[in-house]
Tab-separated table of C-alpha atoms and ligand atoms in Angstrom:
chain	number	residue	atom	x	y	z
A	1	MET	CA	89.315	-20.270	114.792
A	2	THR	CA	85.528	-20.107	114.267
A	3	ASP	CA	85.988	-18.121	111.036
A	4	ILE	CA	88.329	-20.700	109.453
A	5	GLU	CA	86.819	-23.640	107.584
A	6	VAL	CA	88.810	-26.633	106.319
A	7	ARG	CA	87.500	-28.351	103.189
A	8	THR	CA	88.643	-30.728	100.455
A	9	ALA	CA	90.192	-28.832	97.558
A	10	SER	CA	88.724	-28.658	94.055
A	11	ALA	CA	90.514	-28.478	90.698
A	12	ASP	CA	89.762	-24.731	90.621
A	13	ASP	CA	91.906	-24.194	93.731
A	14	PHE	CA	95.116	-25.174	91.896
A	15	GLU	CA	96.502	-21.664	91.262
A	16	ALA	CA	95.539	-20.212	94.634
A	17	MET	CA	97.108	-23.203	96.439
A	18	ARG	CA	100.264	-23.022	94.352
A	19	ASP	CA	100.644	-19.277	94.959
A	20	LEU	CA	99.982	-19.573	98.684
A	21	PHE	CA	102.578	-22.311	99.115
A	22	ALA	CA	105.132	-20.408	97.022
A	23	ALA	CA	104.585	-17.266	99.100
A	24	ALA	CA	104.928	-19.268	102.349
A	25	MET	CA	108.226	-20.785	101.153
A	26	MET	CA	109.335	-17.449	99.627
A	27	PHE	CA	109.762	-18.292	95.969
A	28	ASP	CA	107.915	-17.133	92.863
A	29	ALA	CA	105.651	-19.817	91.423
A	30	SER	CA	106.011	-20.291	87.676
A	31	PRO	CA	103.308	-21.809	85.436
A	32	ASP	CA	103.817	-25.547	85.109
A	33	GLU	CA	101.342	-27.663	83.158
A	34	LEU	CA	102.687	-30.942	84.559
A	35	SER	CA	102.027	-29.809	88.134
A	36	ARG	CA	98.429	-29.146	87.176
A	37	GLN	CA	98.077	-32.586	85.612
A	38	ILE	CA	99.600	-34.270	88.662
A	39	PHE	CA	97.418	-32.293	91.104
A	40	GLU	CA	95.020	-34.542	93.041
A	41	PRO	CA	92.426	-32.101	94.452
A	42	GLU	CA	90.482	-34.871	96.205
A	43	ARG	CA	93.611	-35.569	98.273
A	44	ALA	CA	94.289	-31.921	99.139
A	45	LEU	CA	92.831	-29.774	101.917
A	46	VAL	CA	92.456	-26.027	102.067
A	47	ALA	CA	91.689	-23.759	105.012
A	48	VAL	CA	89.495	-20.828	103.968
A	49	ASP	CA	88.777	-17.514	105.625
A	50	GLY	CA	85.733	-16.143	103.820
A	51	ASP	CA	86.554	-16.605	100.141
A	52	GLN	CA	90.331	-16.535	100.677
A	53	ILE	CA	92.485	-19.674	100.904
A	54	VAL	CA	94.751	-19.251	103.938
A	55	GLY	CA	96.210	-22.742	104.396
A	56	THR	CA	96.985	-25.794	102.253
A	57	THR	CA	98.208	-29.357	102.463
A	58	LYS	CA	98.343	-32.149	99.894
A	59	ALA	CA	98.767	-35.932	100.054
A	60	LEU	CA	100.327	-37.339	96.878
A	61	THR	CA	99.622	-40.870	95.693
A	62	ARG	CA	103.041	-42.528	95.496
A	63	ASP	CA	104.657	-45.715	96.647
A	64	LEU	CA	107.533	-46.044	99.077
A	65	SER	CA	110.040	-48.790	99.760
A	66	LEU	CA	109.995	-50.326	103.245
A	67	PRO	CA	112.072	-53.094	104.772
A	68	GLY	CA	111.062	-55.978	102.514
A	69	ALA	CA	108.176	-54.325	100.604
A	70	VAL	CA	107.083	-51.462	98.350
A	71	VAL	CA	103.680	-50.039	99.340
A	72	PRO	CA	101.484	-46.963	98.806
A	73	ALA	CA	102.314	-44.150	101.253
A	74	ALA	CA	100.653	-40.735	101.487
A	75	HIS	CA	103.376	-38.272	100.435
A	76	VAL	CA	102.491	-35.059	102.256
A	77	THR	CA	103.597	-31.783	100.705
A	78	GLY	CA	102.467	-28.248	99.873
A	79	VAL	CA	102.011	-27.421	103.568
A	80	GLY	CA	101.687	-23.687	104.032
A	81	VAL	CA	99.723	-21.097	105.956
A	82	ARG	CA	99.329	-17.500	104.792
A	83	ALA	CA	101.727	-15.309	106.775
A	84	THR	CA	98.866	-13.101	107.966
A	85	HIS	CA	97.154	-16.145	109.482
A	86	ARG	CA	100.065	-17.909	111.201
A	87	ARG	CA	99.967	-19.283	114.764
A	88	ARG	CA	96.198	-19.492	114.912
A	89	GLY	CA	96.073	-23.281	114.760
A	90	ILE	CA	95.442	-23.606	111.004
A	91	LEU	CA	98.319	-26.046	110.434
A	92	SER	CA	97.109	-28.116	113.393
A	93	GLN	CA	93.601	-28.293	111.941
A	94	LEU	CA	94.896	-29.280	108.476
A	95	MET	CA	97.323	-31.917	109.804
A	96	THR	CA	94.789	-33.512	112.150
A	97	ARG	CA	92.148	-33.885	109.476
A	98	GLN	CA	94.629	-35.090	106.866
A	99	LEU	CA	96.113	-37.774	109.132
A	100	ARG	CA	92.658	-39.027	110.076
A	101	GLU	CA	91.554	-39.223	106.434
A	102	VAL	CA	94.469	-40.643	104.427
A	103	PRO	CA	93.708	-44.252	103.454
A	104	GLU	CA	97.343	-45.431	103.512
A	105	PRO	CA	98.685	-46.830	106.838
A	106	ILE	CA	101.653	-44.422	106.692
A	107	ALA	CA	102.272	-40.809	105.654
A	108	VAL	CA	105.699	-39.334	104.876
A	109	LEU	CA	107.096	-35.847	104.328
A	110	TRP	CA	110.259	-33.736	104.170
A	111	ALA	CA	110.109	-30.971	106.765
A	112	SER	CA	111.352	-27.439	106.118
A	113	GLU	CA	111.912	-27.159	109.882
A	114	PRO	CA	112.396	-30.209	112.111
A	115	GLY	CA	110.425	-28.561	114.932
A	116	ILE	CA	107.075	-28.648	113.152
A	117	TYR	CA	105.910	-32.235	112.716
A	118	GLY	CA	106.843	-34.199	115.863
A	119	ARG	CA	103.778	-32.754	117.621
A	120	PHE	CA	101.564	-34.465	115.034
A	121	GLY	CA	103.101	-37.908	115.646
A	122	TYR	CA	105.674	-37.879	112.841
A	123	GLY	CA	109.096	-39.324	113.622
A	124	ALA	CA	112.322	-38.628	111.708
A	125	ALA	CA	112.819	-42.017	110.036
A	126	ALA	CA	115.714	-41.376	107.632
A	127	TRP	CA	118.784	-39.177	107.515
A	128	ALA	CA	120.179	-37.398	104.482
A	129	VAL	CA	123.932	-37.101	104.256
A	130	ASN	CA	124.963	-33.989	102.412
A	131	PHE	CA	128.413	-34.245	100.803
A	132	GLU	CA	130.483	-31.160	99.982
A	133	ALA	CA	133.482	-33.051	98.639
A	134	ASP	CA	136.854	-31.393	98.247
A	135	LEU	CA	137.880	-32.874	94.905
A	136	HIS	CA	141.534	-32.010	95.370
A	137	ARG	CA	141.773	-34.150	98.511
A	138	VAL	CA	139.160	-36.884	98.311
A	139	GLY	CA	141.171	-39.299	96.149
A	140	PRO	CA	138.928	-41.784	94.357
A	141	PRO	CA	140.953	-44.794	93.177
A	142	ALA	CA	141.557	-44.919	89.423
A	143	VAL	CA	139.016	-46.924	87.444
A	144	ARG	CA	139.632	-47.865	83.824
A	145	THR	CA	136.481	-47.588	81.710
A	146	ARG	CA	135.720	-49.319	78.415
A	147	PRO	CA	134.677	-47.408	75.278
A	148	GLY	CA	130.928	-46.885	75.399
A	149	GLU	CA	130.684	-47.716	79.077
A	150	LEU	CA	129.749	-44.135	79.991
A	151	GLY	CA	127.575	-41.838	77.894
A	152	GLU	CA	124.836	-39.250	78.009
A	153	ILE	CA	121.256	-39.829	76.912
A	154	SER	CA	118.293	-37.618	76.002
A	155	VAL	CA	115.294	-36.977	78.211
A	156	ASP	CA	113.150	-39.168	75.919
A	157	ASP	CA	115.563	-42.073	76.288
A	158	ALA	CA	115.834	-41.441	80.015
A	159	LEU	CA	112.054	-41.663	80.397
A	160	MET	CA	112.195	-45.168	78.915
A	161	THR	CA	115.328	-46.383	80.711
A	162	LEU	CA	115.656	-44.885	84.166
A	163	PRO	CA	112.363	-45.910	85.890
A	164	ALA	CA	113.369	-49.598	86.075
A	165	LEU	CA	116.612	-48.664	87.837
A	166	LEU	CA	114.845	-46.563	90.460
A	167	ARG	CA	112.441	-49.455	91.000
A	168	ALA	CA	115.386	-51.841	91.475
A	169	VAL	CA	116.903	-49.554	94.111
A	170	GLN	CA	113.571	-49.611	95.971
A	171	ASP	CA	114.212	-53.332	96.536
A	172	GLN	CA	117.601	-52.534	98.092
A	173	ARG	CA	116.807	-49.654	100.412
A	174	ALA	CA	113.810	-48.411	102.349
A	175	GLY	CA	112.664	-44.794	102.033
A	176	VAL	CA	112.803	-44.509	98.226
A	177	SER	CA	109.691	-42.978	96.642
A	178	GLY	CA	108.374	-44.332	93.354
A	179	ARG	CA	107.560	-42.077	90.385
A	180	SER	CA	104.661	-42.334	87.945
A	181	GLU	CA	105.287	-41.517	84.283
A	182	LEU	CA	104.058	-37.942	84.775
A	183	ARG	CA	106.231	-37.546	87.839
A	184	TRP	CA	109.270	-38.747	85.870
A	185	GLN	CA	108.494	-36.145	83.215
A	186	GLN	CA	108.343	-33.484	85.896
A	187	HIS	CA	111.539	-34.739	87.534
A	188	LEU	CA	113.450	-34.512	84.253
A	189	GLN	CA	112.141	-31.064	83.292
A	190	ASP	CA	114.990	-28.599	82.983
A	191	LYS	CA	113.606	-25.083	82.761
A	192	PRO	CA	116.399	-22.534	82.077
A	193	ASP	CA	114.812	-20.188	84.641
A	194	ASP	CA	115.364	-22.758	87.399
A	195	ARG	CA	119.083	-23.335	86.794
A	196	ASN	CA	120.483	-20.530	88.992
A	197	GLY	CA	123.705	-20.165	87.018
A	198	ARG	CA	124.264	-23.908	86.705
A	199	THR	CA	124.522	-25.752	83.390
A	200	ALA	CA	121.727	-27.733	81.781
A	201	ARG	CA	121.246	-31.155	83.365
A	202	HIS	CA	123.476	-33.999	82.174
A	203	ILE	CA	121.891	-37.445	82.128
A	204	LEU	CA	124.952	-39.643	82.505
A	205	VAL	CA	124.491	-43.402	82.144
A	206	HIS	CA	126.642	-46.456	82.706
A	207	ARG	CA	126.272	-49.474	80.385
A	208	ASP	CA	127.254	-53.055	81.203
A	209	GLU	CA	129.126	-55.403	78.786
A	210	THR	CA	125.899	-56.060	76.857
A	211	GLY	CA	125.214	-52.329	76.392
A	212	THR	CA	122.335	-52.307	78.891
A	213	VAL	CA	122.071	-49.192	81.052
A	214	ASP	CA	122.584	-50.308	84.668
A	215	GLY	CA	123.121	-46.987	86.449
A	216	TYR	CA	122.681	-43.242	85.967
A	217	ALA	CA	123.541	-39.873	87.445
A	218	LEU	CA	121.726	-36.564	86.973
A	219	TRP	CA	124.180	-33.717	87.432
A	220	ARG	CA	124.997	-30.113	86.535
A	221	GLY	CA	128.169	-28.081	86.538
A	222	LYS	CA	128.832	-24.546	87.687
A	223	MET	CA	131.753	-22.512	86.423
A	224	ASN	CA	133.796	-20.684	89.056
A	225	TRP	CA	137.147	-18.912	88.815
A	226	GLY	CA	139.195	-18.292	91.904
A	227	PRO	CA	142.411	-16.214	92.196
A	228	ALA	CA	144.448	-19.346	91.384
A	229	GLY	CA	142.344	-20.612	88.479
A	230	PRO	CA	139.286	-22.788	87.882
A	231	VAL	CA	137.345	-24.062	90.900
A	232	ASN	CA	134.233	-25.359	89.200
A	233	GLU	CA	131.473	-27.176	91.065
A	234	VAL	CA	129.833	-30.492	90.235
A	235	LEU	CA	126.280	-30.713	91.551
A	236	VAL	CA	124.919	-34.243	91.617
A	237	GLU	CA	121.118	-34.295	91.776
A	238	GLU	CA	120.581	-38.048	91.745
A	239	LEU	CA	122.694	-41.174	91.383
A	240	VAL	CA	120.965	-44.519	91.039
A	241	ALA	CA	122.932	-47.676	90.342
A	242	PRO	CA	121.659	-50.970	91.732
A	243	GLU	CA	124.864	-52.686	90.519
A	244	PHE	CA	127.969	-51.712	92.462
A	245	SER	CA	130.139	-51.889	89.295
A	246	ALA	CA	128.040	-49.074	87.796
A	247	TYR	CA	127.888	-47.124	91.055
A	248	LYS	CA	131.691	-47.143	91.317
A	249	VAL	CA	132.327	-45.963	87.753
A	250	LEU	CA	129.695	-43.191	87.922
A	251	TRP	CA	131.098	-41.780	91.175
A	252	GLN	CA	134.673	-42.072	89.988
A	253	HIS	CA	133.766	-40.089	86.864
A	254	LEU	CA	132.028	-37.334	88.832
A	255	LEU	CA	134.727	-37.096	91.513
A	256	THR	CA	137.446	-36.538	88.903
A	257	MET	CA	135.756	-33.923	86.707
A	258	ASP	CA	138.318	-31.585	85.137
A	259	LEU	CA	138.616	-27.957	86.343
A	260	SER	CA	136.501	-28.768	89.384
A	261	ALA	CA	137.232	-28.249	93.063
A	262	LYS	CA	133.986	-29.210	94.751
A	263	LEU	CA	131.210	-31.776	94.415
A	264	GLY	CA	127.851	-31.442	96.147
A	265	TYR	CA	125.332	-34.236	96.697
A	266	GLY	CA	122.435	-33.982	99.130
A	267	TYR	CA	120.855	-37.432	99.160
A	268	GLY	CA	123.444	-39.812	100.598
A	269	ALA	CA	122.541	-42.612	103.006
A	270	VAL	CA	124.422	-42.789	106.304
A	271	ASP	CA	126.111	-45.953	104.988
A	272	GLU	CA	126.575	-44.613	101.444
A	273	PRO	CA	129.166	-46.881	99.733
A	274	ILE	CA	130.976	-43.817	98.329
A	275	MET	CA	132.710	-43.583	101.725
A	276	GLN	CA	134.450	-46.879	100.957
A	277	LEU	CA	135.459	-45.709	97.491
A	278	VAL	CA	137.708	-42.793	98.363
A	279	THR	CA	141.056	-42.675	100.076
A	280	THR	CA	140.157	-39.668	102.265
A	281	PRO	CA	136.529	-40.004	103.450
A	282	THR	CA	136.814	-36.862	105.632
A	283	ALA	CA	137.303	-34.855	102.412
A	284	LEU	CA	133.712	-35.799	101.526
A	285	ASP	CA	132.785	-33.290	104.262
A	286	ARG	CA	129.551	-34.901	105.434
A	287	ARG	CA	126.643	-33.140	107.137
A	288	VAL	CA	123.713	-35.210	108.363
A	289	SER	CA	120.142	-33.950	108.679
A	290	GLU	CA	116.635	-35.396	108.947
A	291	SER	CA	115.147	-36.314	105.586
A	292	LEU	CA	111.982	-38.414	105.622
A	293	TRP	CA	109.536	-37.986	108.495
A	294	LEU	CA	107.077	-40.834	108.856
A	295	ARG	CA	103.664	-40.965	110.546
A	296	VAL	CA	101.915	-44.255	111.240
A	297	THR	CA	98.185	-43.673	110.640
A	298	ASP	CA	97.059	-47.300	111.106
A	299	VAL	CA	99.250	-49.226	113.567
A	300	PRO	CA	98.368	-52.860	112.721
A	301	GLY	CA	98.109	-52.072	108.996
A	302	ALA	CA	101.551	-50.440	109.017
A	303	LEU	CA	103.235	-53.142	111.096
A	304	ARG	CA	101.853	-55.855	108.805
A	305	GLN	CA	103.118	-54.362	105.567
A	306	ARG	CA	106.852	-54.327	106.356
A	307	ARG	CA	109.177	-57.254	107.107
A	308	TYR	CA	111.487	-57.869	110.094
A	309	ALA	CA	115.201	-58.666	110.003
A	310	VAL	CA	114.932	-61.430	112.653
A	311	PRO	CA	111.840	-63.184	114.077
A	312	ILE	CA	109.768	-61.051	116.455
A	313	ASP	CA	106.904	-62.046	118.771
A	314	LEU	CA	106.095	-59.174	121.129
A	315	VAL	CA	103.173	-57.127	122.429
A	316	LEU	CA	103.580	-53.400	121.731
A	317	GLU	CA	101.491	-50.872	123.616
A	318	VAL	CA	101.012	-47.782	121.467
A	319	THR	CA	99.703	-44.322	122.364
A	320	ASP	CA	98.461	-41.775	119.836
A	321	ASP	CA	96.988	-38.354	120.716
A	322	LEU	CA	95.411	-37.760	117.295
A	323	ILE	CA	94.118	-41.086	115.989
A	324	GLU	CA	92.102	-42.857	118.667
A	325	SER	CA	92.046	-46.276	116.957
A	326	ASN	CA	95.846	-46.497	117.157
A	327	ASN	CA	95.774	-46.666	120.955
A	328	GLY	CA	96.078	-50.079	122.539
A	329	ARG	CA	98.133	-53.265	122.616
A	330	PHE	CA	99.117	-55.149	119.474
A	331	GLN	CA	100.637	-58.610	119.193
A	332	LEU	CA	103.293	-58.445	116.471
A	333	THR	CA	104.573	-61.780	115.169
A	334	GLY	CA	106.745	-61.977	112.084
A	335	ASP	CA	110.051	-62.370	110.322
A	336	ASP	CA	111.493	-61.544	106.901
A	337	ALA	CA	108.671	-63.379	105.080
A	338	LEU	CA	105.390	-63.476	107.055
A	339	VAL	CA	103.832	-61.051	109.529
A	340	SER	CA	100.703	-60.870	111.631
A	341	CYS	CA	99.637	-58.028	113.857
A	342	GLU	CA	96.426	-58.139	115.887
A	343	ARG	CA	94.927	-56.255	118.776
A	344	THR	CA	95.354	-58.143	122.057
A	345	ASP	CA	94.531	-57.997	125.773
A	346	SER	CA	97.844	-59.615	126.725
A	347	PRO	CA	100.250	-57.548	128.823
A	348	ALA	CA	102.686	-55.296	126.934
A	349	ASP	CA	106.354	-56.213	126.435
A	350	LEU	CA	107.163	-52.614	125.596
A	351	SER	CA	105.314	-49.338	125.197
A	352	LEU	CA	105.897	-46.363	122.957
A	353	SER	CA	104.038	-43.633	121.082
A	354	VAL	CA	103.358	-43.508	117.324
A	355	GLY	CA	106.227	-41.013	117.006
A	356	GLU	CA	108.874	-43.558	118.005
A	357	LEU	CA	107.140	-46.216	115.939
A	358	GLY	CA	107.322	-43.938	112.892
A	359	ALA	CA	110.993	-43.137	113.506
A	360	ALA	CA	111.939	-46.841	113.750
A	361	TYR	CA	109.601	-47.989	110.984
A	362	LEU	CA	112.030	-47.800	108.035
A	363	GLY	CA	114.700	-49.734	109.928
A	364	GLY	CA	117.216	-46.889	110.114
A	365	ARG	CA	116.721	-45.844	113.737
A	366	LYS	CA	116.813	-48.093	116.764
A	367	LEU	CA	114.039	-48.505	119.316
A	368	ALA	CA	116.913	-48.870	121.823
A	369	GLU	CA	117.934	-45.279	120.964
A	370	PHE	CA	114.567	-44.075	122.281
A	371	ALA	CA	114.751	-46.334	125.339
A	372	THR	CA	117.793	-44.332	126.501
A	373	THR	CA	115.562	-41.248	126.863
A	374	GLY	CA	112.532	-43.083	128.245
A	375	ARG	CA	110.481	-42.671	125.077
A	376	VAL	CA	110.292	-46.472	124.717
A	377	THR	CA	109.645	-48.397	127.943
A	378	GLU	CA	110.532	-52.043	128.438
A	379	HIS	CA	108.178	-54.172	130.543
A	380	THR	CA	109.672	-57.600	129.732
A	381	PRO	CA	113.459	-57.936	130.117
A	382	GLY	CA	115.115	-58.298	126.712
A	383	ALA	CA	112.114	-56.925	124.781
A	384	ILE	CA	113.936	-53.787	123.617
A	385	ASN	CA	116.921	-55.733	122.338
A	386	ARG	CA	114.678	-58.170	120.481
A	387	ALA	CA	112.459	-55.434	119.034
A	388	THR	CA	115.494	-53.368	118.010
A	389	ALA	CA	117.064	-56.327	116.187
A	390	ALA	CA	113.802	-57.087	114.369
A	391	PHE	CA	112.904	-53.504	113.340
A	392	THR	CA	116.417	-52.532	112.197
A	393	TRP	CA	117.180	-53.332	108.555
A	394	PRO	CA	120.659	-54.080	107.123
A	395	LEU	CA	120.996	-51.041	104.841
A	396	ALA	CA	120.037	-47.563	106.035
A	397	PRO	CA	116.928	-45.964	104.507
A	398	VAL	CA	117.388	-43.067	102.125
A	399	SER	CA	115.018	-40.598	100.470
A	400	LEU	CA	116.297	-39.634	97.030
A	401	GLU	CA	114.256	-36.469	96.463
A	402	VAL	CA	112.531	-33.641	98.276
A	403	PHE	CA	108.874	-33.845	97.233
B	1	COA	C1	104.907	-23.694	109.439
B	1	COA	C2	103.472	-23.231	109.221
B	1	COA	C3	102.791	-24.204	108.242
B	1	COA	C4	102.759	-23.253	110.582
B	1	COA	O1	101.389	-22.960	110.405
B	1	COA	P1	100.523	-22.320	111.602
B	1	COA	O2	99.105	-22.334	111.161
B	1	COA	O3	101.117	-21.057	112.034
B	1	COA	O4	100.739	-23.412	112.743
B	1	COA	P2	99.812	-23.612	114.024
B	1	COA	O5	99.260	-22.302	114.485
B	1	COA	O6	98.812	-24.686	113.775
B	1	COA	O7	100.903	-24.129	115.048
B	1	COA	C5	100.849	-25.397	115.640
B	1	COA	C6	102.059	-25.547	116.534
B	1	COA	O8	103.233	-25.654	115.738
B	1	COA	C7	104.208	-24.697	116.155
B	1	COA	N1	104.912	-24.218	114.975
B	1	COA	C8	104.400	-23.598	113.935
B	1	COA	N2	105.346	-23.304	113.023
B	1	COA	C9	106.508	-23.769	113.516
B	1	COA	C10	107.844	-23.753	113.047
B	1	COA	N3	108.185	-23.201	111.874
B	1	COA	N4	108.793	-24.322	113.833
B	1	COA	C11	108.469	-24.886	115.008
B	1	COA	N5	107.203	-24.918	115.492
B	1	COA	C12	106.234	-24.359	114.764
B	1	COA	C13	103.396	-23.605	116.789
B	1	COA	O9	104.172	-22.870	117.699
B	1	COA	C14	102.284	-24.370	117.470
B	1	COA	O10	102.784	-24.908	118.687
B	1	COA	P3	101.873	-25.041	120.000
B	1	COA	O11	100.743	-25.938	119.596
B	1	COA	O12	102.800	-25.646	120.998
B	1	COA	O13	101.434	-23.674	120.297
B	1	COA	C15	103.389	-21.813	108.633
B	1	COA	O14	103.970	-20.915	109.527
B	1	COA	C16	104.069	-21.668	107.293
B	1	COA	O15	103.400	-21.812	106.290
B	1	COA	N6	105.388	-21.400	107.282
B	1	COA	C17	106.147	-21.241	106.052
B	1	COA	C18	106.087	-22.458	105.151
B	1	COA	C19	106.532	-23.728	105.829
B	1	COA	O16	107.452	-23.774	106.615
B	1	COA	N7	105.821	-24.812	105.505
B	1	COA	C20	106.141	-26.130	105.981
B	1	COA	C21	106.716	-26.865	104.809
B	1	COA	S1	107.316	-28.440	105.290
């Protein structure tokens, strides 16, 4: 490792970093001016071997919804190591430095492989439910819509209308990442080269009685003909509707698309209300996988910035192999409105590592789940039950996009 140096990136590294990451993930990078504008070199690290970049990682400045709050969280992405330089500890060097340097108390990422990030103290904090719905069997109940209730809008109109709805959903569920104006522009780009045989993107909106847009879906179609006729596919990229009335109409519309046999959606929550909307939930054909991985980089800072479902007053003993200042005992006192978290010498009620803390942090996984395997240890009887009740949040977290 003596020949490998890790340094902060500069604006000039943009192309080399983009090409390295694309090669690592096995796709061809295409020029994209918005990506360049969004690039934050001061928050990116590169590993260099001589004058060649051989490893990259980036931390994006974005906010994230938590139980009871929306806060800045380092969104880690662009992690790649040149194939010729794998398994020499470059990723470990990049991750360690990045986690020690990010100013936010938490970092989040989507992992290409679940085996990679646990060793760096990340915990899988949210699940993504992938639906492959059989539209001939699923049976959404009929919904009568009013004229003008559903429509399609342009990208320009979407840029004005949709951000407020995403922000409203952040107040309902943890795990939802915010988007700046530039990021919205990038999200709504629709380059023909990226469509892979699917149609252009439809921006479907629902309007309430006053004509105000209160929900939207981004979707594409794909034409398919089977031996017995049309078996088109409906591919839903995003559906955001803080009002249930809008949510119901949008899903009903998509689940009953003519000529279609299948609907795919990859960003469902484990308690996604769509399961209550259909007569045959098994025909939604659900597959669950890890979505957002979360790393606590500052234990008291992180514990202070979320809220707790029921009052909690416990001492947590935390261990962290990478960030020394996270080790120790912390008195956590709080509820759904006020929180304090301070270092203490008092004896611990329960002990755990930052990995379990990260997994439970968004309220979707239970500390009790980790107690069954000895990863959380109870020292005071009842502490696990009380901590589990306080950390868990009523609705499951969900991450609505791979970043
Ligand atoms: C995954 C990748 C970043 C690993 O980089 P690397 O420099 O080879 O990793 P390191 O040498 O620092 O390995 C650190 C540890 O992680 C393990 N590891 C590395 N890649 C892994 C993988 N894909 N799955 C599981 N474990 C992995 C190593 O075995 C090593 O374990 P050890 O410490 O017990 O020996 C690199 O192989 C790569 O770029 N792959 C393709 C792109 C990709 O998957 N990027 C991640 C996007 S989320």
